[in-house]
């Protein structure tokens, strides 16, 4: 079912899929009362959620600042209205105001319809946090989306895409289901490609014991974004690093952040820490993945089950540091096509990667054009939080959700001769933008940032 | 009735207001900041930067200014006028309009005139700016779609309070002097026999006073708590954060480049290799 009473919805994981990720679905007739029970638990725990429920003045500032509303013009995609889908229930059951004044203050009884509304609209939000950035109070509707998705998950309602990804991660250590032999084959093939195309001789050490650096790539780089992996490989070769890729965590992403922070996300954190301990590495360096970087940088400290012995940095941080200290020779003329940067939301609003990304790209390309707005003000690509659904209704939504991004890219003018480069250094952004630049006919090719750095490195 | 509104209700009002505010703050404190959801727009590196960020948001409405000038104008003027009107109530009644006489060269007479003028101006500005926000609530379709009835009720209610207050100021025949009000308040809250009950003979004063008390009673349970909510929310999303230091262990780039690593003739090696 991809629609419920006219609302688009992603297709759901079946009972078997849910059990694989350790959830026992709740029968429909029990869902409303269980939803209240879970909501009550959630609100007693998370202040970020409580404040989003209790301090909005309905000023409306967030409306024109959310790409989902700009793309769909659906009032339920206005951030405060999205939050209101839970807030109306929250008020009715958990506030005096709502119990006394009911409808006057917008309180409403729980029902299956409301739960289905949650499923539709919390899965159109990309958890990009632009609403928090613009709200006069800093109200973070992403926190409400996270609450909504967690409750839905506990009820047994999760998109099939996300549930499958969670299951694959648990089974093989990455989202694409690629087992270790496949990883090794792919990496060998990429090393050959790198030699053929750039004349650079690299290798990808897997599970190398006592490596200094554990590099965690996005699994999408093995299949969809090979130049990102090659770029990283060239960079590590250039600096002569003693590095390795852990076969148990060939995944920078952590979909637990997006649908189940209690079990799935936590479990992935343990997996990461175990890998670092087993390989006895000194530092963890993260690959290009926006939500995954947020999960690693900001959530590992609060989810880890032991003291953390490793600094975790992002590859862009490390490259920028070496550029700033004049240790890399980069030749921007190797990337001469007009290039713009799409700022992944998690990088700029949750991880502070704004300046370092610019340091990297400006040193690596000859013809750089800023998009407007950019940095922390940037708009999401429309795929944020992995809403990369392929069913007909949701794919149509994805085109709408990327409308603002398309307008921004068009305004830079880089695609007018059909040879622009849209640098989008995040696997979800890439997966969203590959088809979307075609849908919107933008005349650009999508690339990662390390791709460009790798190609600009001057090995001579 | 007047006894109730003038001598009993004020104590009930204050009790509910104070306990209510503590009840709400307690609810907020009871839930924790579980994960670090600081906004990096950009990172704030010290307590001073946090204070500047929260301060400019709270007192200048910085984000509104940046993203929506029309809303900023209405909201800022409304709150600025409100702040002055509230402050004016305290110092105006407290010092009988002679507050400016503390400035050298200003006489008590001049101070009273200034106090009157400021009070009148801010009263009118406040009324107009609330009216502007009310019109905005209906005329902008997005704002209309996010409004609950209570959002409109609040604005109308404030218009009533401010409107009645303005009438007492602007129309001579309904005017109320500072002094009896001060004496009334002082007597009330020092638990002395209440004086100045004749103030409540004025239906405008009675209405104004009653409406304000109802506002204060409902305040802790309403959206007006954003006065405190604003700081509680920013306390979550605007915190100090320091990135871990960059720099990778055991790398020697000059040596690597000298050895020609990566160049086919140089120190290349096997391709994907599994560790031993
Ligand atoms: C530090 C103190 C305060 C701050 C920072 C603050 C900030 C804000 C902001 C940013 C808005 C949204 C913009 C708007 O819709 O106008 C707002 C709305 C509002 N504020 Fe405040 N406020 C404060 C205190 C108060 C107080 C004490 C009142 C008491 C009556 C009040 C009444 C309102 C009302 C009624 C609205 C809604 C306006 C509308 O419906 O458009 N505020 N406030
Ligand atoms: S910007 Fe903030 S306060 Fe204004 S309506 Fe949106 S969430 Fe509410
Ligand atoms: S997090 Fe992004 S997509 Fe979600 S409501 Fe906020 S602005 Fe819209």
PDB file of C-alpha atoms in Angstrom, chain A residues 44-308:
ATOM      1  CA  UNK A  44       9.357  11.799  29.614  1.00  0.00           C
ATOM      2  CA  UNK A  45      12.804  11.102  28.289  1.00  0.00           C
ATOM      3  CA  UNK A  46      13.633  13.641  25.564  1.00  0.00           C
ATOM      4  CA  UNK A  47      13.623  17.330  26.419  1.00  0.00           C
ATOM      5  CA  UNK A  48      14.349  18.283  22.807  1.00  0.00           C
ATOM      6  CA  UNK A  49      11.019  16.677  21.942  1.00  0.00           C
ATOM      7  CA  UNK A  50       9.134  18.236  24.869  1.00  0.00           C
ATOM      8  CA  UNK A  51      10.332  21.728  23.972  1.00  0.00           C
ATOM      9  CA  UNK A  52       9.263  21.275  20.361  1.00  0.00           C
ATOM     10  CA  UNK A  53       5.838  20.249  21.677  1.00  0.00           C
ATOM     11  CA  UNK A  54       5.523  23.075  24.189  1.00  0.00           C
ATOM     12  CA  UNK A  55       7.144  26.269  22.936  1.00  0.00           C
ATOM     13  CA  UNK A  56       6.019  26.969  19.369  1.00  0.00           C
ATOM     14  CA  UNK A  57       4.160  30.295  18.945  1.00  0.00           C
ATOM     15  CA  UNK A  58       2.947  29.459  15.441  1.00  0.00           C
ATOM     16  CA  UNK A  59       4.754  32.398  13.907  1.00  0.00           C
ATOM     17  CA  UNK A  60       5.027  30.657  10.538  1.00  0.00           C
ATOM     18  CA  UNK A  61       8.669  31.454   9.874  1.00  0.00           C
ATOM     19  CA  UNK A  62       9.477  27.798   9.199  1.00  0.00           C
ATOM     20  CA  UNK A  63       6.960  27.391   6.341  1.00  0.00           C
ATOM     21  CA  UNK A  64       8.856  29.046   3.504  1.00  0.00           C
ATOM     22  CA  UNK A  65      12.090  27.599   4.833  1.00  0.00           C
ATOM     23  CA  UNK A  66      11.335  23.903   4.448  1.00  0.00           C
ATOM     24  CA  UNK A  67      12.017  22.435   1.020  1.00  0.00           C
ATOM     25  CA  UNK A  68       9.248  19.857   1.508  1.00  0.00           C
ATOM     26  CA  UNK A  69       6.645  22.579   1.784  1.00  0.00           C
ATOM     27  CA  UNK A  70       8.195  24.600  -1.046  1.00  0.00           C
ATOM     28  CA  UNK A  71       8.156  21.531  -3.279  1.00  0.00           C
ATOM     29  CA  UNK A  72       4.729  20.110  -2.444  1.00  0.00           C
ATOM     30  CA  UNK A  73       2.762  23.101  -1.072  1.00  0.00           C
ATOM     31  CA  UNK A  74       1.088  20.573   1.196  1.00  0.00           C
ATOM     32  CA  UNK A  75       0.245  22.364   4.484  1.00  0.00           C
ATOM     33  CA  UNK A  76       1.155  19.256   6.478  1.00  0.00           C
ATOM     34  CA  UNK A  77       4.699  19.690   5.235  1.00  0.00           C
ATOM     35  CA  UNK A  78       5.041  23.024   7.014  1.00  0.00           C
ATOM     36  CA  UNK A  79       7.422  22.082   9.849  1.00  0.00           C
ATOM     37  CA  UNK A  80       5.206  23.274  12.686  1.00  0.00           C
ATOM     38  CA  UNK A  81       2.230  21.480  11.122  1.00  0.00           C
ATOM     39  CA  UNK A  82       4.278  18.321  10.800  1.00  0.00           C
ATOM     40  CA  UNK A  83       5.023  18.622  14.522  1.00  0.00           C
ATOM     41  CA  UNK A  84       1.352  19.424  15.106  1.00  0.00           C
ATOM     42  CA  UNK A  85       0.445  15.918  13.898  1.00  0.00           C
ATOM     43  CA  UNK A  86       1.910  14.665  17.165  1.00  0.00           C
ATOM     44  CA  UNK A  87       1.358  17.847  19.129  1.00  0.00           C
ATOM     45  CA  UNK A  88      -2.423  17.607  18.809  1.00  0.00           C
ATOM     46  CA  UNK A  89      -2.283  14.189  20.466  1.00  0.00           C
ATOM     47  CA  UNK A  90       0.338  15.265  22.971  1.00  0.00           C
ATOM     48  CA  UNK A  91      -1.843  18.199  24.007  1.00  0.00           C
ATOM     49  CA  UNK A  92      -4.955  16.104  24.371  1.00  0.00           C
ATOM     50  CA  UNK A  93      -3.363  13.506  26.659  1.00  0.00           C
ATOM     51  CA  UNK A  94      -0.365  15.137  28.275  1.00  0.00           C
ATOM     52  CA  UNK A  95      -1.142  18.805  28.883  1.00  0.00           C
ATOM     53  CA  UNK A  96      -3.632  20.582  31.129  1.00  0.00           C
ATOM     54  CA  UNK A  97      -4.281  23.096  28.380  1.00  0.00           C
ATOM     55  CA  UNK A  98      -5.345  20.343  26.015  1.00  0.00           C
ATOM     56  CA  UNK A  99      -7.461  18.495  28.550  1.00  0.00           C
ATOM     57  CA  UNK A 100      -9.317  21.648  29.555  1.00  0.00           C
ATOM     58  CA  UNK A 101      -9.703  23.472  26.271  1.00  0.00           C
ATOM     59  CA  UNK A 102      -9.608  20.632  23.747  1.00  0.00           C
ATOM     60  CA  UNK A 103     -10.349  21.761  20.260  1.00  0.00           C
ATOM     61  CA  UNK A 104      -9.792  25.450  21.030  1.00  0.00           C
ATOM     62  CA  UNK A 105      -6.078  24.826  21.469  1.00  0.00           C
ATOM     63  CA  UNK A 106      -5.983  22.148  18.760  1.00  0.00           C
ATOM     64  CA  UNK A 107      -6.108  18.959  20.825  1.00  0.00           C
ATOM     65  CA  UNK A 108      -7.316  15.753  19.188  1.00  0.00           C
ATOM     66  CA  UNK A 109      -8.006  12.123  20.124  1.00  0.00           C
ATOM     67  CA  UNK A 110      -5.648   9.412  18.938  1.00  0.00           C
ATOM     68  CA  UNK A 111      -6.856   7.151  16.130  1.00  0.00           C
ATOM     69  CA  UNK A 112      -5.521   4.874  13.449  1.00  0.00           C
ATOM     70  CA  UNK A 113      -5.985   7.681  10.926  1.00  0.00           C
ATOM     71  CA  UNK A 114      -3.659   9.906  12.902  1.00  0.00           C
ATOM     72  CA  UNK A 115      -1.057   7.159  13.013  1.00  0.00           C
ATOM     73  CA  UNK A 116      -1.309   6.764   9.238  1.00  0.00           C
ATOM     74  CA  UNK A 117      -0.880  10.530   8.912  1.00  0.00           C
ATOM     75  CA  UNK A 118       2.321  10.236  10.914  1.00  0.00           C
ATOM     76  CA  UNK A 119       3.555   7.520   8.590  1.00  0.00           C
ATOM     77  CA  UNK A 120       2.986   9.685   5.561  1.00  0.00           C
ATOM     78  CA  UNK A 121       4.394  12.983   6.804  1.00  0.00           C
ATOM     79  CA  UNK A 122       7.238  11.922   9.077  1.00  0.00           C
ATOM     80  CA  UNK A 123       8.561  10.035   6.071  1.00  0.00           C
ATOM     81  CA  UNK A 124       8.432  13.106   3.873  1.00  0.00           C
ATOM     82  CA  UNK A 125      10.629  15.065   6.282  1.00  0.00           C
ATOM     83  CA  UNK A 126      14.323  14.725   5.563  1.00  0.00           C
ATOM     84  CA  UNK A 127      15.475  15.554   9.088  1.00  0.00           C
ATOM     85  CA  UNK A 128      17.483  18.378   7.544  1.00  0.00           C
ATOM     86  CA  UNK A 129      16.994  20.772  10.488  1.00  0.00           C
ATOM     87  CA  UNK A 130      16.642  23.881   8.402  1.00  0.00           C
ATOM     88  CA  UNK A 131      13.508  24.579  10.455  1.00  0.00           C
ATOM     89  CA  UNK A 132      15.571  24.568  13.654  1.00  0.00           C
ATOM     90  CA  UNK A 133      18.089  26.872  12.038  1.00  0.00           C
ATOM     91  CA  UNK A 134      15.480  29.491  11.081  1.00  0.00           C
ATOM     92  CA  UNK A 135      13.032  29.223  14.016  1.00  0.00           C
ATOM     93  CA  UNK A 136      13.308  32.166  16.431  1.00  0.00           C
ATOM     94  CA  UNK A 137      13.413  29.667  19.293  1.00  0.00           C
ATOM     95  CA  UNK A 138      15.493  27.000  17.551  1.00  0.00           C
ATOM     96  CA  UNK A 139      12.624  24.487  17.668  1.00  0.00           C
ATOM     97  CA  UNK A 140      13.953  21.353  16.021  1.00  0.00           C
ATOM     98  CA  UNK A 141      11.197  19.602  14.107  1.00  0.00           C
ATOM     99  CA  UNK A 142      13.714  16.900  13.217  1.00  0.00           C
ATOM    100  CA  UNK A 143      13.433  15.789  16.848  1.00  0.00           C
ATOM    101  CA  UNK A 144       9.685  15.409  16.376  1.00  0.00           C
ATOM    102  CA  UNK A 145      10.166  13.428  13.182  1.00  0.00           C
ATOM    103  CA  UNK A 146      12.595  11.169  15.014  1.00  0.00           C
ATOM    104  CA  UNK A 147      10.054  10.658  17.801  1.00  0.00           C
ATOM    105  CA  UNK A 148       7.302   9.930  15.294  1.00  0.00           C
ATOM    106  CA  UNK A 149       9.391   7.407  13.376  1.00  0.00           C
ATOM    107  CA  UNK A 150      10.548   5.682  16.560  1.00  0.00           C
ATOM    108  CA  UNK A 151       6.971   5.287  17.782  1.00  0.00           C
ATOM    109  CA  UNK A 152       5.859   4.039  14.369  1.00  0.00           C
ATOM    110  CA  UNK A 153       8.711   1.552  14.392  1.00  0.00           C
ATOM    111  CA  UNK A 154       7.668   0.243  17.784  1.00  0.00           C
ATOM    112  CA  UNK A 155       4.170  -0.156  16.375  1.00  0.00           C
ATOM    113  CA  UNK A 156       5.635  -2.169  13.526  1.00  0.00           C
ATOM    114  CA  UNK A 157       5.282   0.493  10.836  1.00  0.00           C
ATOM    115  CA  UNK A 158       8.597   1.081   9.057  1.00  0.00           C
ATOM    116  CA  UNK A 159       9.388   1.573   5.373  1.00  0.00           C
ATOM    117  CA  UNK A 160      10.603  -1.595   3.724  1.00  0.00           C
ATOM    118  CA  UNK A 161      13.664   0.231   2.427  1.00  0.00           C
ATOM    119  CA  UNK A 162      14.810   1.161   5.917  1.00  0.00           C
ATOM    120  CA  UNK A 163      13.966  -2.163   7.525  1.00  0.00           C
ATOM    121  CA  UNK A 164      15.894  -4.050   4.832  1.00  0.00           C
ATOM    122  CA  UNK A 165      18.870  -1.771   5.276  1.00  0.00           C
ATOM    123  CA  UNK A 166      18.767  -2.394   9.024  1.00  0.00           C
ATOM    124  CA  UNK A 167      18.640  -6.145   8.433  1.00  0.00           C
ATOM    125  CA  UNK A 168      21.506  -6.111   5.910  1.00  0.00           C
ATOM    126  CA  UNK A 169      23.666  -4.086   8.274  1.00  0.00           C
ATOM    127  CA  UNK A 170      23.186  -6.616  11.026  1.00  0.00           C
ATOM    128  CA  UNK A 171      23.901  -9.522   8.697  1.00  0.00           C
ATOM    129  CA  UNK A 172      26.934  -8.373   6.702  1.00  0.00           C
ATOM    130  CA  UNK A 173      27.967  -4.985   8.080  1.00  0.00           C
ATOM    131  CA  UNK A 174      26.758  -2.760   5.282  1.00  0.00           C
ATOM    132  CA  UNK A 175      23.515  -1.495   3.804  1.00  0.00           C
ATOM    133  CA  UNK A 176      23.867  -3.013   0.371  1.00  0.00           C
ATOM    134  CA  UNK A 177      24.229  -6.614   1.561  1.00  0.00           C
ATOM    135  CA  UNK A 178      27.675  -6.951  -0.009  1.00  0.00           C
ATOM    136  CA  UNK A 179      29.581  -9.806   1.736  1.00  0.00           C
ATOM    137  CA  UNK A 180      33.295  -9.724   2.440  1.00  0.00           C
ATOM    138  CA  UNK A 181      34.442 -11.578  -0.743  1.00  0.00           C
ATOM    139  CA  UNK A 182      32.400  -9.101  -2.793  1.00  0.00           C
ATOM    140  CA  UNK A 183      34.078  -6.222  -0.968  1.00  0.00           C
ATOM    141  CA  UNK A 184      37.542  -7.538  -1.719  1.00  0.00           C
ATOM    142  CA  UNK A 185      36.716  -8.180  -5.387  1.00  0.00           C
ATOM    143  CA  UNK A 186      35.253  -4.744  -5.831  1.00  0.00           C
ATOM    144  CA  UNK A 187      38.225  -3.059  -4.231  1.00  0.00           C
ATOM    145  CA  UNK A 188      40.662  -4.986  -6.432  1.00  0.00           C
ATOM    146  CA  UNK A 189      38.694  -3.958  -9.457  1.00  0.00           C
ATOM    147  CA  UNK A 190      38.737  -0.333  -8.332  1.00  0.00           C
ATOM    148  CA  UNK A 191      42.465  -0.338  -7.824  1.00  0.00           C
ATOM    149  CA  UNK A 192      42.837  -1.556 -11.414  1.00  0.00           C
ATOM    150  CA  UNK A 193      40.443   1.096 -12.650  1.00  0.00           C
ATOM    151  CA  UNK A 194      42.437   3.742 -10.845  1.00  0.00           C
ATOM    152  CA  UNK A 195      45.585   2.581 -12.572  1.00  0.00           C
ATOM    153  CA  UNK A 196      43.914   2.532 -15.975  1.00  0.00           C
ATOM    154  CA  UNK A 197      42.231   5.874 -15.657  1.00  0.00           C
ATOM    155  CA  UNK A 198      44.631   7.996 -13.613  1.00  0.00           C
ATOM    156  CA  UNK A 199      47.868   6.037 -13.791  1.00  0.00           C
ATOM    157  CA  UNK A 200      48.003   5.912 -10.006  1.00  0.00           C
ATOM    158  CA  UNK A 201      48.882   2.698  -8.270  1.00  0.00           C
ATOM    159  CA  UNK A 202      46.812   2.208  -5.133  1.00  0.00           C
ATOM    160  CA  UNK A 203      45.616  -0.572  -2.888  1.00  0.00           C
ATOM    161  CA  UNK A 204      42.783  -0.945  -0.410  1.00  0.00           C
ATOM    162  CA  UNK A 205      43.934  -2.791   2.697  1.00  0.00           C
ATOM    163  CA  UNK A 206      41.073  -4.693   4.318  1.00  0.00           C
ATOM    164  CA  UNK A 207      41.248  -5.804   7.961  1.00  0.00           C
ATOM    165  CA  UNK A 208      44.927  -4.958   8.196  1.00  0.00           C
ATOM    166  CA  UNK A 209      45.844  -5.522  11.841  1.00  0.00           C
ATOM    167  CA  UNK A 210      47.551  -2.690  13.671  1.00  0.00           C
ATOM    168  CA  UNK A 211      46.791  -0.161  10.965  1.00  0.00           C
ATOM    169  CA  UNK A 212      46.955   3.401  12.287  1.00  0.00           C
ATOM    170  CA  UNK A 213      43.798   4.584  10.603  1.00  0.00           C
ATOM    171  CA  UNK A 214      40.474   2.821  10.212  1.00  0.00           C
ATOM    172  CA  UNK A 215      38.631   4.299   7.249  1.00  0.00           C
ATOM    173  CA  UNK A 216      34.871   3.758   7.192  1.00  0.00           C
ATOM    174  CA  UNK A 217      33.517   4.206   3.658  1.00  0.00           C
ATOM    175  CA  UNK A 218      29.914   4.354   2.606  1.00  0.00           C
ATOM    176  CA  UNK A 219      28.854   1.032   1.082  1.00  0.00           C
ATOM    177  CA  UNK A 220      27.243   2.936  -1.770  1.00  0.00           C
ATOM    178  CA  UNK A 221      30.771   3.857  -2.827  1.00  0.00           C
ATOM    179  CA  UNK A 222      31.397   0.215  -3.739  1.00  0.00           C
ATOM    180  CA  UNK A 223      28.531   0.229  -6.217  1.00  0.00           C
ATOM    181  CA  UNK A 224      27.348   3.701  -7.141  1.00  0.00           C
ATOM    182  CA  UNK A 225      30.142   6.147  -6.321  1.00  0.00           C
ATOM    183  CA  UNK A 226      33.387   4.349  -7.224  1.00  0.00           C
ATOM    184  CA  UNK A 227      35.296   7.605  -7.673  1.00  0.00           C
ATOM    185  CA  UNK A 228      34.727   8.470  -4.049  1.00  0.00           C
ATOM    186  CA  UNK A 229      36.484   5.301  -2.933  1.00  0.00           C
ATOM    187  CA  UNK A 230      39.216   5.778  -5.511  1.00  0.00           C
ATOM    188  CA  UNK A 231      39.665   9.371  -4.358  1.00  0.00           C
ATOM    189  CA  UNK A 232      40.075   8.207  -0.770  1.00  0.00           C
ATOM    190  CA  UNK A 233      42.473   5.488  -1.902  1.00  0.00           C
ATOM    191  CA  UNK A 234      44.580   7.995  -3.833  1.00  0.00           C
ATOM    192  CA  UNK A 235      44.617  10.370  -0.895  1.00  0.00           C
ATOM    193  CA  UNK A 236      45.767   7.735   1.594  1.00  0.00           C
ATOM    194  CA  UNK A 237      48.410   6.563  -0.883  1.00  0.00           C
ATOM    195  CA  UNK A 238      49.594  10.121  -1.453  1.00  0.00           C
ATOM    196  CA  UNK A 239      50.193  10.746   2.242  1.00  0.00           C
ATOM    197  CA  UNK A 240      51.649   7.273   2.829  1.00  0.00           C
ATOM    198  CA  UNK A 241      49.137   6.360   5.513  1.00  0.00           C
ATOM    199  CA  UNK A 242      48.992   3.005   7.241  1.00  0.00           C
ATOM    200  CA  UNK A 243      45.245   2.560   6.868  1.00  0.00           C
ATOM    201  CA  UNK A 244      42.604  -0.106   6.572  1.00  0.00           C
ATOM    202  CA  UNK A 245      38.950  -0.710   5.845  1.00  0.00           C
ATOM    203  CA  UNK A 246      37.232  -2.976   8.423  1.00  0.00           C
ATOM    204  CA  UNK A 247      35.285  -5.764   6.717  1.00  0.00           C
ATOM    205  CA  UNK A 248      32.787  -5.852   9.596  1.00  0.00           C
ATOM    206  CA  UNK A 249      31.811  -2.206   9.120  1.00  0.00           C
ATOM    207  CA  UNK A 250      31.964  -1.358   5.436  1.00  0.00           C
ATOM    208  CA  UNK A 251      29.313   1.245   6.052  1.00  0.00           C
ATOM    209  CA  UNK A 252      29.557   4.893   7.055  1.00  0.00           C
ATOM    210  CA  UNK A 253      25.783   5.137   7.300  1.00  0.00           C
ATOM    211  CA  UNK A 254      23.676   4.250  10.298  1.00  0.00           C
ATOM    212  CA  UNK A 255      20.009   3.983   9.376  1.00  0.00           C
ATOM    213  CA  UNK A 256      19.226   3.444  13.026  1.00  0.00           C
ATOM    214  CA  UNK A 257      19.462   7.226  13.385  1.00  0.00           C
ATOM    215  CA  UNK A 258      16.615   7.470  10.895  1.00  0.00           C
ATOM    216  CA  UNK A 259      14.111   4.889  12.089  1.00  0.00           C
ATOM    217  CA  UNK A 260      15.227   3.181  15.300  1.00  0.00           C
ATOM    218  CA  UNK A 261      17.638   4.932  17.589  1.00  0.00           C
ATOM    219  CA  UNK A 262      17.035   2.568  20.464  1.00  0.00           C
ATOM    220  CA  UNK A 263      18.122  -0.805  19.029  1.00  0.00           C
ATOM    221  CA  UNK A 264      19.441  -0.472  15.487  1.00  0.00           C
ATOM    222  CA  UNK A 265      21.504   2.658  15.926  1.00  0.00           C
ATOM    223  CA  UNK A 266      22.987   1.562  19.220  1.00  0.00           C
ATOM    224  CA  UNK A 267      23.824  -1.872  17.855  1.00  0.00           C
ATOM    225  CA  UNK A 268      25.735  -0.308  14.956  1.00  0.00           C
ATOM    226  CA  UNK A 269      27.756   1.798  17.355  1.00  0.00           C
ATOM    227  CA  UNK A 270      28.890  -1.315  19.263  1.00  0.00           C
ATOM    228  CA  UNK A 271      29.829  -2.922  15.991  1.00  0.00           C
ATOM    229  CA  UNK A 272      32.029   0.029  15.102  1.00  0.00           C
ATOM    230  CA  UNK A 273      33.789   0.107  18.451  1.00  0.00           C
ATOM    231  CA  UNK A 274      34.401  -3.641  18.311  1.00  0.00           C
ATOM    232  CA  UNK A 275      35.970  -3.295  14.861  1.00  0.00           C
ATOM    233  CA  UNK A 276      38.296  -0.526  16.028  1.00  0.00           C
ATOM    234  CA  UNK A 277      39.331  -2.599  19.014  1.00  0.00           C
ATOM    235  CA  UNK A 278      39.915  -5.812  17.057  1.00  0.00           C
ATOM    236  CA  UNK A 279      42.078  -4.092  14.462  1.00  0.00           C
ATOM    237  CA  UNK A 280      43.852  -2.125  17.176  1.00  0.00           C
ATOM    238  CA  UNK A 281      43.722   1.136  15.238  1.00  0.00           C
ATOM    239  CA  UNK A 282      44.700   4.595  16.521  1.00  0.00           C
ATOM    240  CA  UNK A 283      42.139   6.780  14.808  1.00  0.00           C
ATOM    241  CA  UNK A 284      38.838   6.435  12.967  1.00  0.00           C
ATOM    242  CA  UNK A 285      38.302   8.468   9.803  1.00  0.00           C
ATOM    243  CA  UNK A 286      34.846   8.719   8.274  1.00  0.00           C
ATOM    244  CA  UNK A 287      33.855   8.623   4.616  1.00  0.00           C
ATOM    245  CA  UNK A 288      31.290  10.647   2.680  1.00  0.00           C
ATOM    246  CA  UNK A 289      27.911  10.074   4.283  1.00  0.00           C
ATOM    247  CA  UNK A 290      25.879  12.889   5.816  1.00  0.00           C
ATOM    248  CA  UNK A 291      23.505  11.208   8.244  1.00  0.00           C
ATOM    249  CA  UNK A 292      26.184   8.622   8.997  1.00  0.00           C
ATOM    250  CA  UNK A 293      28.640  11.320   9.917  1.00  0.00           C
ATOM    251  CA  UNK A 294      26.127  12.922  12.234  1.00  0.00           C
ATOM    252  CA  UNK A 295      25.468   9.540  13.813  1.00  0.00           C
ATOM    253  CA  UNK A 296      29.191   8.909  14.263  1.00  0.00           C
ATOM    254  CA  UNK A 297      30.264  12.328  15.423  1.00  0.00           C
ATOM    255  CA  UNK A 298      27.329  13.377  17.572  1.00  0.00           C
ATOM    256  CA  UNK A 299      25.691  10.111  18.712  1.00  0.00           C
ATOM    257  CA  UNK A 300      28.556   7.707  19.335  1.00  0.00           C
ATOM    258  CA  UNK A 301      29.440   9.523  22.579  1.00  0.00           C
ATOM    259  CA  UNK A 302      25.893   9.195  23.954  1.00  0.00           C
ATOM    260  CA  UNK A 303      25.255   5.674  22.647  1.00  0.00           C
ATOM    261  CA  UNK A 304      28.581   3.935  23.331  1.00  0.00           C
ATOM    262  CA  UNK A 305      28.612   1.228  25.992  1.00  0.00           C
ATOM    263  CA  UNK A 306      32.221   1.889  27.031  1.00  0.00           C
ATOM    264  CA  UNK A 307      34.725   4.735  27.132  1.00  0.00           C
ATOM    265  CA  UNK A 308      35.719   5.675  23.598  1.00  0.00           C
TER     266      UNK A 308
END
